[in-house]
Short mmCIF file of C-alpha atoms in Angstrom, two decimals:
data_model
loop_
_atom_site.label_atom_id
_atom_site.label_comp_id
_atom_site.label_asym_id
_atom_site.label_seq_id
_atom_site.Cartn_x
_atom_site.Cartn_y
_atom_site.Cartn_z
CA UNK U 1 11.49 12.83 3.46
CA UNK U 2 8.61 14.45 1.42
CA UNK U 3 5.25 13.14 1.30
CA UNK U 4 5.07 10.97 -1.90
CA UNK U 5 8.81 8.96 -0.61
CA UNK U 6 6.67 8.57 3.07
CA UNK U 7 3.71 7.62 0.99
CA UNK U 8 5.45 5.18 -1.07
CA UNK U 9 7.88 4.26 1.94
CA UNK U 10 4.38 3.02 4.12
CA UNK U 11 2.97 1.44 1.16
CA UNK U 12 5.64 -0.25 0.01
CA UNK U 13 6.11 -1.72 3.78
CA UNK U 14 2.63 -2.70 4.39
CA UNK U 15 2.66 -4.96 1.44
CA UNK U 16 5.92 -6.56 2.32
CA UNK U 17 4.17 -7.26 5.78
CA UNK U 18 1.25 -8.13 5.11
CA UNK U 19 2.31 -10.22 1.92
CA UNK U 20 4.17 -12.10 4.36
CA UNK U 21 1.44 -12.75 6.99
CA UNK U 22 -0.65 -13.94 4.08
CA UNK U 23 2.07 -16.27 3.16
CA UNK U 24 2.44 -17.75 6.99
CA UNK U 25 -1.21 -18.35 6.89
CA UNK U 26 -0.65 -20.11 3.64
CA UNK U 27 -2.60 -17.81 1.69
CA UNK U 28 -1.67 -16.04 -1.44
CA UNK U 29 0.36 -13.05 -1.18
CA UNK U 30 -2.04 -11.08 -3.46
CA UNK U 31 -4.63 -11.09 -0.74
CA UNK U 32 -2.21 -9.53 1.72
CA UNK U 33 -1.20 -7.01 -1.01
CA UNK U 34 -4.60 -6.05 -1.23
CA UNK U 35 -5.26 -5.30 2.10
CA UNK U 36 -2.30 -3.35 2.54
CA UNK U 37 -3.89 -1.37 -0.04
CA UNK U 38 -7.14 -0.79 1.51
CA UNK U 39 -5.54 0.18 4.87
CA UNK U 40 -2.97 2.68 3.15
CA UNK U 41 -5.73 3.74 0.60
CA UNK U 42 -7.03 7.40 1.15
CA UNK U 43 -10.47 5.80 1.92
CA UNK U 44 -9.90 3.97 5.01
CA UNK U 45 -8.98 5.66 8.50
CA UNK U 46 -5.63 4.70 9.64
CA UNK U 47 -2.47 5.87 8.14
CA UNK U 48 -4.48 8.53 5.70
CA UNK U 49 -2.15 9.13 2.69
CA UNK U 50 -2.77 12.29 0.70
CA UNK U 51 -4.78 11.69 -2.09
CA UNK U 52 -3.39 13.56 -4.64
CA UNK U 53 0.06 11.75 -3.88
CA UNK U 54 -1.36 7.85 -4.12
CA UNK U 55 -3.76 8.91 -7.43
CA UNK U 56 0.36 10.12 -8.46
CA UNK U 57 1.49 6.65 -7.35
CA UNK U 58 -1.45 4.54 -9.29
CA UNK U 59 -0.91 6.47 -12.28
CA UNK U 60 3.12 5.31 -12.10
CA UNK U 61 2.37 2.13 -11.60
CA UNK U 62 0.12 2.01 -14.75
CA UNK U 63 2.72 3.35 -16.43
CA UNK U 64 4.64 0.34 -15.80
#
């Protein structure tokens, strides 16, 4: 798998997880999106995405 599908692939999962964990702690699902974003986001350490390949994947999802 290249790097943007793994990229996507991680980012995708950590929002479905920690959406979920949000939603057992009866919490919106928004905040658990978030931090799946700040832990997959090229700014934090941790899983360090590329950052030309999420700046690729922000600029899809404005697209849509």
């Amino acid at each position: 798998m290249n790097g943007l599908g793994l990229t996507l692939l991680v980012a995708l999962g950590a929002a479905l997880v920690l959406g979920a964990v949000a939603h057992r702690l009866r919490l919106p699902p928004m905040l658990g999106y978030i931090a799946a974003g700040m832990v997959v986001g090229p700014f934090t350490p941790g899983f360090v995405a590329d950052r030309e390949e999420v700046l690729a994947l922000a600029d899809i999802g404005v697209a849509l």
